[in-house]
CSV table of C-alpha atoms and ligand atoms in Angstrom, one decimal:
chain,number,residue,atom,x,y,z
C,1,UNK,CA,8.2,108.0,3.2
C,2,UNK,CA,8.2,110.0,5.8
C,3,UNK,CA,7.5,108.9,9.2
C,4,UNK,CA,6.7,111.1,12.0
C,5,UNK,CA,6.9,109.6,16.1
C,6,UNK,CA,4.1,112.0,17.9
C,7,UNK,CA,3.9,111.9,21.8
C,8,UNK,CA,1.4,113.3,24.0
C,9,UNK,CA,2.0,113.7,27.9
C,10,UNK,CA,0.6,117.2,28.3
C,11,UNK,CA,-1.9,116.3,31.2
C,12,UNK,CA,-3.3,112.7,32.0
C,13,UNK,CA,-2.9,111.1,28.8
C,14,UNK,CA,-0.2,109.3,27.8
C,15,UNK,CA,-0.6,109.2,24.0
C,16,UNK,CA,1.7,108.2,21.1
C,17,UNK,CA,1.1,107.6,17.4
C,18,UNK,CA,3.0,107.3,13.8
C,19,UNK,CA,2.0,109.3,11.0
C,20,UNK,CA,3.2,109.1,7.5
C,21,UNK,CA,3.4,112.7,6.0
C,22,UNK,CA,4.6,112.0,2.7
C,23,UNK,CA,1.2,110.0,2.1
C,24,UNK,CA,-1.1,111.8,4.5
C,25,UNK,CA,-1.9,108.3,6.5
C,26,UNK,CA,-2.0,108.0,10.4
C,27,UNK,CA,-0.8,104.6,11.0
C,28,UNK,CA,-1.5,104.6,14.4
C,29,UNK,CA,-2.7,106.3,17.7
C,30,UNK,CA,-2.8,104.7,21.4
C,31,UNK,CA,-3.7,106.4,24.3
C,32,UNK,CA,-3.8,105.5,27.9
C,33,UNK,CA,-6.1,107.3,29.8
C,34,UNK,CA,-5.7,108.1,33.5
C,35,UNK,CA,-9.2,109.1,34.2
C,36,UNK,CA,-9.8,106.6,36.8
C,37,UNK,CA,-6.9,107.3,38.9
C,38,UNK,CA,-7.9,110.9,38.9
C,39,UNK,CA,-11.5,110.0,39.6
C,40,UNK,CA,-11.8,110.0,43.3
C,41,UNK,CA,-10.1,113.5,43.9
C,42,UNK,CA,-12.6,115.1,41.7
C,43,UNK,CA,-9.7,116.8,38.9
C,44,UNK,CA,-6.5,115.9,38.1
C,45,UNK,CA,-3.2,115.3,40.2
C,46,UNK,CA,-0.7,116.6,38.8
C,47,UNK,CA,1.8,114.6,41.0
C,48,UNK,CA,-0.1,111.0,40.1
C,49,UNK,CA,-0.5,112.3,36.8
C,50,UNK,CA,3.4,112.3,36.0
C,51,UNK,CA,4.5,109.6,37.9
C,52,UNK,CA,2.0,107.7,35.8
C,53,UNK,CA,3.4,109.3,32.4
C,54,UNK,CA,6.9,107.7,33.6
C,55,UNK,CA,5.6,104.7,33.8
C,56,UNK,CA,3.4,104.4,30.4
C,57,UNK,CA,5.3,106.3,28.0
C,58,UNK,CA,7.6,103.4,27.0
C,59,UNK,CA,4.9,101.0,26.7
C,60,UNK,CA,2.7,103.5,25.2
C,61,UNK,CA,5.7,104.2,22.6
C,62,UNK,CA,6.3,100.2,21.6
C,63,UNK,CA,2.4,99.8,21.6
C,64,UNK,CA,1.9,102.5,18.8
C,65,UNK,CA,5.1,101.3,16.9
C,66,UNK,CA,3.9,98.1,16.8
C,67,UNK,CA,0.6,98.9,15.6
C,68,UNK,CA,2.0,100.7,12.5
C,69,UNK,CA,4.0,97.8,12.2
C,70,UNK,CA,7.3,100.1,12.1
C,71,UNK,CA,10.6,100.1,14.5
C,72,UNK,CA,12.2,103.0,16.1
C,73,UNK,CA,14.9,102.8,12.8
C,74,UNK,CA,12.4,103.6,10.8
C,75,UNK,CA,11.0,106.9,12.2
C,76,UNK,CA,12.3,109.9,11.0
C,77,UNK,CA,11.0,112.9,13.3
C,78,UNK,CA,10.2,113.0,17.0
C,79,UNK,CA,7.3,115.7,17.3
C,80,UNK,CA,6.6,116.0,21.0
C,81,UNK,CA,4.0,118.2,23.1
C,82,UNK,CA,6.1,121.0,24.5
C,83,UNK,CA,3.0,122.8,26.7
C,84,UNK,CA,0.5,124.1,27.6
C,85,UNK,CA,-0.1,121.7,29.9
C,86,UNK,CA,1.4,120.0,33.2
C,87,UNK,CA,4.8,121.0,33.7
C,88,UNK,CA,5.8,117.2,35.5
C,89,UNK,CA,3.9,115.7,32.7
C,90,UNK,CA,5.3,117.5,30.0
C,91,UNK,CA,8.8,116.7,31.1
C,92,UNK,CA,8.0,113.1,30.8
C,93,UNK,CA,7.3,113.1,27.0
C,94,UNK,CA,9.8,116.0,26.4
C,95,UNK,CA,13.0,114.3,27.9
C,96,UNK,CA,11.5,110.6,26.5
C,97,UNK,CA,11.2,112.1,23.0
C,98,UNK,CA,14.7,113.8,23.7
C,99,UNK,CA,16.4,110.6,24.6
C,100,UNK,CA,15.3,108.7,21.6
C,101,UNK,CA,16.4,111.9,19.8
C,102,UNK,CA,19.7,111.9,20.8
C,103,UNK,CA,20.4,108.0,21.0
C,104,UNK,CA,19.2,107.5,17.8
C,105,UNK,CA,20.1,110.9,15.6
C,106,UNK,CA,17.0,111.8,15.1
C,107,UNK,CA,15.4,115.4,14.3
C,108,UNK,CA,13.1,117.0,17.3
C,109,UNK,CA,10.2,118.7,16.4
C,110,UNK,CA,8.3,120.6,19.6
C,111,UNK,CA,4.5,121.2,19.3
C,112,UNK,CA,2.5,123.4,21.0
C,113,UNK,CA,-0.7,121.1,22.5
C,114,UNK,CA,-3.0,123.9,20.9
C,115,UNK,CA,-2.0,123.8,17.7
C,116,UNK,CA,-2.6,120.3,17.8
C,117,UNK,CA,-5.8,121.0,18.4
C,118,UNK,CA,-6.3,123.7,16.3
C,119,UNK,CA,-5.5,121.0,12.9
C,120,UNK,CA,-6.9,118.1,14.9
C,121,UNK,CA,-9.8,118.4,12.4
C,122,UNK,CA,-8.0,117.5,9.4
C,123,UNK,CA,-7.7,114.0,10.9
C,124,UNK,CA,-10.4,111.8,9.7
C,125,UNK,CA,-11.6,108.5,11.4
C,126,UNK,CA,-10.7,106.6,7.9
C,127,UNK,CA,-7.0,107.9,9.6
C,128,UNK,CA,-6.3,109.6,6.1
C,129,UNK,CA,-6.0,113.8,6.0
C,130,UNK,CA,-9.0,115.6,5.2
C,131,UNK,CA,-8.3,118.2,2.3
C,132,UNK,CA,-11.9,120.3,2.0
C,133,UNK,CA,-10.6,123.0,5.3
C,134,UNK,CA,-10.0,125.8,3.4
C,135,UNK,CA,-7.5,129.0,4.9
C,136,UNK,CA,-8.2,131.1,6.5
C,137,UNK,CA,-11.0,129.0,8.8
C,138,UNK,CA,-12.6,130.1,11.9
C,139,UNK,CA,-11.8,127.3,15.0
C,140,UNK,CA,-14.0,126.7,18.2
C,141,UNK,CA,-11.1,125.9,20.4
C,142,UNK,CA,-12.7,123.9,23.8
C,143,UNK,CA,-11.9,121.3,26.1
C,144,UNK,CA,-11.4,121.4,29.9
C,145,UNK,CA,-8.5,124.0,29.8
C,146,UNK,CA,-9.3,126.4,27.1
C,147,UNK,CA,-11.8,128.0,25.1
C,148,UNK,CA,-11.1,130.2,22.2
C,149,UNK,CA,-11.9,131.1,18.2
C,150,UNK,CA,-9.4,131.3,16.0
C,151,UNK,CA,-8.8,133.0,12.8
C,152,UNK,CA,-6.3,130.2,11.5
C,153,UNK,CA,-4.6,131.6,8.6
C,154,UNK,CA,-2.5,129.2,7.5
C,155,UNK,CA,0.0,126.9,9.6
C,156,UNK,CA,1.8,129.2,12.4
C,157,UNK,CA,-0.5,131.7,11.6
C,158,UNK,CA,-3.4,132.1,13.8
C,159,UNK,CA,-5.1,135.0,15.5
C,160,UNK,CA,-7.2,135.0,18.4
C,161,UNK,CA,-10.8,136.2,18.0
C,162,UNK,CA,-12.0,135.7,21.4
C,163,UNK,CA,-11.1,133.8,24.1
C,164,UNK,CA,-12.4,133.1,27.8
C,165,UNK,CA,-11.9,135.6,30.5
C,166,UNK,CA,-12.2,133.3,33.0
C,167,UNK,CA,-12.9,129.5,33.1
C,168,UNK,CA,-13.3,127.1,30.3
C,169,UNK,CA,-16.3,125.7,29.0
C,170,UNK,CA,-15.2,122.4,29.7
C,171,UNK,CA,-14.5,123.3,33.3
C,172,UNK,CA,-17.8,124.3,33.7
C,173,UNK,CA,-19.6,120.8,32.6
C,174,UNK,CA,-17.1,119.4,35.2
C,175,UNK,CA,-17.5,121.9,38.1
C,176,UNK,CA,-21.5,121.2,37.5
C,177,UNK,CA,-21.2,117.9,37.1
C,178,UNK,CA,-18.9,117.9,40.6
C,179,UNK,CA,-21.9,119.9,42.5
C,180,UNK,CA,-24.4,117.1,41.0
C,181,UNK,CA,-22.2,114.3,42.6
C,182,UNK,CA,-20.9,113.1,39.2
C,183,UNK,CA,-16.6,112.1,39.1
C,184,UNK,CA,-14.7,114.0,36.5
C,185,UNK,CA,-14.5,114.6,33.5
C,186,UNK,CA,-18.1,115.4,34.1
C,187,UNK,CA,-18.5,116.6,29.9
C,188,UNK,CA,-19.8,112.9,28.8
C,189,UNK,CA,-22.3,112.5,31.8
C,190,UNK,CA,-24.0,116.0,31.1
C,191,UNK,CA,-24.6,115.1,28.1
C,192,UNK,CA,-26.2,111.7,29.2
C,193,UNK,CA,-28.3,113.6,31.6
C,194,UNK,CA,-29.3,116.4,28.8
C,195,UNK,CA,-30.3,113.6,25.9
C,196,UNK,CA,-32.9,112.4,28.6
C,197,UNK,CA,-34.5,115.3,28.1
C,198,UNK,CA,-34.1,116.0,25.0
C,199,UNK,CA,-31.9,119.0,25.7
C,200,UNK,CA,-34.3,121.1,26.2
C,201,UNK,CA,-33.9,124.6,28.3
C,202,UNK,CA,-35.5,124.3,31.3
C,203,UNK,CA,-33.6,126.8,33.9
C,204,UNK,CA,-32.7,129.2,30.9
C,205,UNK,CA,-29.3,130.6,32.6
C,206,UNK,CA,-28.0,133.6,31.4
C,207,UNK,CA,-25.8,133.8,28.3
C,208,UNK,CA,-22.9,136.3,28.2
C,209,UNK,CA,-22.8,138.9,25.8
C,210,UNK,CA,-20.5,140.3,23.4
C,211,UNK,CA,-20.2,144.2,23.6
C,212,UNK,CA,-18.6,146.1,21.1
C,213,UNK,CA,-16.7,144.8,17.9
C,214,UNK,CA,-15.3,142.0,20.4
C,215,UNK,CA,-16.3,138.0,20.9
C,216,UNK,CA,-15.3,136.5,24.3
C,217,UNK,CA,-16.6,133.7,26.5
C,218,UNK,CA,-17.0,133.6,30.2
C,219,UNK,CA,-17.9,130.7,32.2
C,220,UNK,CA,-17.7,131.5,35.9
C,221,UNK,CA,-20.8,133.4,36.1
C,222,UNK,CA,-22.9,130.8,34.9
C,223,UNK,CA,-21.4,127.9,37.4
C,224,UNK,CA,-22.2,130.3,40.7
C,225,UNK,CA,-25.6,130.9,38.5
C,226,UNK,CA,-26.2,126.9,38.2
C,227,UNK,CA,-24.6,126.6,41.8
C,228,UNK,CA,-27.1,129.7,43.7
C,229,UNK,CA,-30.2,128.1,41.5
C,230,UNK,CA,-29.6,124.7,43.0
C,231,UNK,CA,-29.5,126.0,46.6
C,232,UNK,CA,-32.6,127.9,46.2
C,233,UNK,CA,-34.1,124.8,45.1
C,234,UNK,CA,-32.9,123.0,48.4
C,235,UNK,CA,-30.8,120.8,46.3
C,236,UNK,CA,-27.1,121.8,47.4
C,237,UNK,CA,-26.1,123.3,50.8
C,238,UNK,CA,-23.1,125.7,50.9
C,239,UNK,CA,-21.4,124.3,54.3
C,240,UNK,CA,-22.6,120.2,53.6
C,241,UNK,CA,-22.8,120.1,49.5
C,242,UNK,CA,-25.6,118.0,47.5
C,243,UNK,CA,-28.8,117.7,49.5
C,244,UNK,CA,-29.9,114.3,48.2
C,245,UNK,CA,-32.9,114.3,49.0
C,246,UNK,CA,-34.1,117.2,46.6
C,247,UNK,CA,-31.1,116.8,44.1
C,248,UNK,CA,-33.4,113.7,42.2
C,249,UNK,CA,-32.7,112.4,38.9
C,250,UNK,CA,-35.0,114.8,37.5
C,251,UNK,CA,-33.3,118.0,38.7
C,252,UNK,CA,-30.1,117.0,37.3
C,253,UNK,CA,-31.5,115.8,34.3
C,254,UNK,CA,-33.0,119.9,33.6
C,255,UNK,CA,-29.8,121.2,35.5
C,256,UNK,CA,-27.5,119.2,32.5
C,257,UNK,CA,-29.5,119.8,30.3
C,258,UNK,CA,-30.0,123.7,31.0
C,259,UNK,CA,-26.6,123.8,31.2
C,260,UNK,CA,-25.8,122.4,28.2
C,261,UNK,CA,-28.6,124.6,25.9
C,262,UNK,CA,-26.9,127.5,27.6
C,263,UNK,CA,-23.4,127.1,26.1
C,264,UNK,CA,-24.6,125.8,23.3
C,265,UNK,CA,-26.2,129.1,22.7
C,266,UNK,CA,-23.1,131.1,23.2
C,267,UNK,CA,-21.0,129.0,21.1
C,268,UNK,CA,-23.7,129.4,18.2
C,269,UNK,CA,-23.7,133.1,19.2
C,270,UNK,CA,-20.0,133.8,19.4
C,271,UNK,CA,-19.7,132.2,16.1
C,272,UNK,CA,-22.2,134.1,14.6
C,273,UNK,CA,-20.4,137.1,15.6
C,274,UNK,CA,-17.6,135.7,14.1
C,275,UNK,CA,-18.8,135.0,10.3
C,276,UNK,CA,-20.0,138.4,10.4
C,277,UNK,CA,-16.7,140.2,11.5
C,278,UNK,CA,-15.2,137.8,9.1
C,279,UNK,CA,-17.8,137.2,5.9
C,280,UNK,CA,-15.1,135.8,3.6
C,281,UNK,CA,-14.8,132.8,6.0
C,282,UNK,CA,-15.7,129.4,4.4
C,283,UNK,CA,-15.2,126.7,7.1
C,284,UNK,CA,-15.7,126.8,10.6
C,285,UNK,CA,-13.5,123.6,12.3
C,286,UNK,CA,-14.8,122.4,16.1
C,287,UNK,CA,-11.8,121.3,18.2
C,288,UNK,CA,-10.7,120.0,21.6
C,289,UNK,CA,-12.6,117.4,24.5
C,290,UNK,CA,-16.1,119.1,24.1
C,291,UNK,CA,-15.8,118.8,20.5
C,292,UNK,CA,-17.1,114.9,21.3
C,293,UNK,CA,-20.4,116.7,22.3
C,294,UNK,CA,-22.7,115.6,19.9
C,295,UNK,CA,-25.7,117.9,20.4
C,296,UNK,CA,-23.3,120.6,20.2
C,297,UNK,CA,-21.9,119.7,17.1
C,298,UNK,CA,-25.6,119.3,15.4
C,299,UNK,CA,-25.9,122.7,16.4
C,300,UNK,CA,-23.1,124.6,15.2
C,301,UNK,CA,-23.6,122.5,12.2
C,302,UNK,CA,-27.7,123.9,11.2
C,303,UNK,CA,-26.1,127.3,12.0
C,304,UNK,CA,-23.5,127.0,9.5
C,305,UNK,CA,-25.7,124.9,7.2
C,306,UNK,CA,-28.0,128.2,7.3
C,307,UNK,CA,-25.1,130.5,7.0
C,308,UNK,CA,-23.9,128.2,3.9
C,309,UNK,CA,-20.5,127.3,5.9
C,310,UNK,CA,-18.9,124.2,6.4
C,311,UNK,CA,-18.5,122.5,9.5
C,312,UNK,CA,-15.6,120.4,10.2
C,313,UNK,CA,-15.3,118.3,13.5
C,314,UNK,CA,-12.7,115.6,13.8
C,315,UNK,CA,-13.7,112.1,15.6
C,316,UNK,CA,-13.9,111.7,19.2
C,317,UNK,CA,-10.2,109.6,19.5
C,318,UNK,CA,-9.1,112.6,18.0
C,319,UNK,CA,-11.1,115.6,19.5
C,320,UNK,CA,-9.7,114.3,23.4
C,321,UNK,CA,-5.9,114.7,23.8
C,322,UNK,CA,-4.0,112.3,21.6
C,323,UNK,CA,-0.8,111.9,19.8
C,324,UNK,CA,-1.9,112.2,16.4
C,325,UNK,CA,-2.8,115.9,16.0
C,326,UNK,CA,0.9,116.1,17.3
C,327,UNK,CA,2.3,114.4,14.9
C,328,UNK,CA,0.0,115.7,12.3
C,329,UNK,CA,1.5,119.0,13.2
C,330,UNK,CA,4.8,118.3,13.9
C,331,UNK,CA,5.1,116.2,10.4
C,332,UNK,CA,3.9,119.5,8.4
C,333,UNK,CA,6.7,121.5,10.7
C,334,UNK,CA,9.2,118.8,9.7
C,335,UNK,CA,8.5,119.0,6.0
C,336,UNK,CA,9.2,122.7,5.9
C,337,UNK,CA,12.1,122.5,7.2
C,338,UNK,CA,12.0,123.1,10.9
C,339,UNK,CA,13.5,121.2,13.6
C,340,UNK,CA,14.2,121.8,17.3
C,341,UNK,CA,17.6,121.5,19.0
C,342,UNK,CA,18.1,119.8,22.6
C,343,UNK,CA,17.9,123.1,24.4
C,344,UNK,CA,14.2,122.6,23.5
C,345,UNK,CA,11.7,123.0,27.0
C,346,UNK,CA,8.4,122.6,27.8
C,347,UNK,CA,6.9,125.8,28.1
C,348,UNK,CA,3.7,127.3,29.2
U,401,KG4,O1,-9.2,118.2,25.1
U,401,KG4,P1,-9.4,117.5,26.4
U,401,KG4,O2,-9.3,116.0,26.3
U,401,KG4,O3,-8.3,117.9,27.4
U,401,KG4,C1,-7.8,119.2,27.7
U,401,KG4,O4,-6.9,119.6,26.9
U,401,KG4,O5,-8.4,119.8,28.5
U,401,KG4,O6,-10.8,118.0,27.0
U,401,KG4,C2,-11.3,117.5,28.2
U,401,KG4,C3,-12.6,118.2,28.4
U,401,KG4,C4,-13.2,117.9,29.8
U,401,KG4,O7,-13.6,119.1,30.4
U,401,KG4,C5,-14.4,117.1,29.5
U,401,KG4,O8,-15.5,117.2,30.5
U,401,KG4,C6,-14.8,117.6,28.2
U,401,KG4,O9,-13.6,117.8,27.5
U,401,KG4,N1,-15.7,116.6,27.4
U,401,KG4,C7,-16.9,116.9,27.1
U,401,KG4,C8,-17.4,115.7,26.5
U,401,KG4,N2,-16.4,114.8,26.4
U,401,KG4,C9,-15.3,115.4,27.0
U,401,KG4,N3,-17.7,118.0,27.3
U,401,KG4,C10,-19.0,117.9,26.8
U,401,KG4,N4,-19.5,116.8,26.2
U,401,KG4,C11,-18.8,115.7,26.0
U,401,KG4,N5,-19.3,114.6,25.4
U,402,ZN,ZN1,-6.0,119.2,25.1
């Protein structure tokens, strides 16, 4: 037996979880989730956000120990989220994982918070490994502070195939949702809005597109596109914000819903361009916070059902930030051989 400690603090979730890489078996994940803190300011603070990792990650820690019914003694490897992500947040998990490190000679295993995404597929809501993604796979990267396709070649070995110029997607569906009068993360309520109305395109926005040999995403454009369409419609006033009298239900029902056909569309897109740069691609995986999407994910899936690909899309617990794709990660680093010393830092 193996048993990997994973912990998560790279924004405003305090997540840790145990995971058994000799037998493949998560034995448990717990997150605390800040969102309601962060609520009323419209995005996250980073300043509430790591005063509030200092205070969970203990409890967090014993919660998800307990859980797997294991004891600090009994873990082998600390693998700890060393960034991208909030540098006062980071720090939290970093020294915590460091601490137990050193107090109780254990190894230290850092993990980037993208590559944790990038396998978070392979975690299955049964909590066992899934073993059908084949290498090399294509990844849909997305959540609220990235958006990017991979060409993941193995572990460690990833290349970019296109990434965002500007803003993520999932910063759009907030930003949006923020204009509409809807609280952050404003992802799940779009999608509330959008399966009103049955998704269907009502504003068709513009779609970027690829030029040349390359695949990128751009976001920006289409928020001032939503924003400028909503104050020709009266809805939203540059100086004063949401004009509620026009902004009805019924508006932001076809704004979410335009919205979401629209990057829907360029994530089918973008992907297509991808299978055909890459043909001997098998699997595509669908990663990150906007993974949990599910209209999306039905239509990435009858693309690659068409194409003859496989789509693989991990469960919600484990699309969001969590601890387990960390210590998925972290376990497979562990068993190769690699560990981290104590001049370990969060990076960027
Ligand atoms: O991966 P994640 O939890 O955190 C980051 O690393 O950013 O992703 C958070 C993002 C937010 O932008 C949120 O609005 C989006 O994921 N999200 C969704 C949905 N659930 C969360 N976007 C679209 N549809 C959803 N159901
Ligand atoms: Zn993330």
């Amino acid at each position: 037996m193996s048993l990997v400690l994973g912990i998560e603090t790279s924004c405003d979730e305090t997540g840790a979880a145990v995971y058994d890489s000799s037998s493949g078996r998560i034995l448990s994940s717990v997150i605390f989730s800040q969102i309601s803190m962060h609520a009323a300011f419209g995005g996250v603070v980073p300043e509430i956000a790591s005063r509030s990792q200092l205070e969970k990650i203990n409890p967090i820690v014993q919660e998800a120990l307990s859980q797997a019914s294991v004891t600090i003694d009994d873990i082998d490897v600390i693998a700890v989220a060393k960034g991208p992500g909030l540098v006062g947040s980071l720090f939290v998990g970093l020294c915590f994982a460091k601490g137990i490190a050193w107090s109780r000679n254990k190894k230290i295993v850092g993990v980037n918070h993208l590559e944790g995404h990038l396998f978070s597929s392979f975690l299955k809501s049964d909590l066992t490994i899934e073993t059908n993604i084949t290498f090399p796979h294509l990844c849909l990267s997305v959540s609220g502070g990235h958006t990017a396709l991979y060409l993941v070649k193995g572990f460690g070995d990833y290349q970019v195939v296109g990434q965002t110029i500007d803003d993520a997607a999932g910063e759009a569906f907030d930003k949006i949702a923020k204009v509409l009068g809807f609280a952050y993360p404003g992802g799940p309520i779009i999608e509330k809005l959008a399966q009103q109305v049955n998704c269907q395109d009502f504003f068709k926005y513009p779609r970027t597109k690829n030029i040349g040999g390359d695949v990128f995403f751009s976001f920006s454009g289409l928020k001032t596109a939503v924003l400028y369409d909503l104050v020709k419609r009266g809805a939203y006033n540059l100086n004063t914000g949401p004009v509620q009298e026009s902004l009805t239900l019924e508006l932001k029902q076809q704004v979410a819903s335009s919205l979401l056909a629209c990057i829907s569309d360029v994530f089918v897109n973008n992907v297509k361009f991808a299978f055909k740069k890459y043909p001997e691609i098998k699997c595509l995986t669908f990663v990150g916070g906007v993974a949990c999407n599910k209209f999306l994910r039905q239509n990435l899936n009858q693309f690659c059902l068409q194409k003859n690909k496989n789509l693989f899309v991990a469960p919600p617990q484990f699309c969001t930030d969590n601890a387990a794709m960390i210590a998925f990660v972290g376990g497979y680093k562990h068993l190769n051989g690699y560990s981290d010393d104590f001049s370990l830092d969060v990076g960027l």
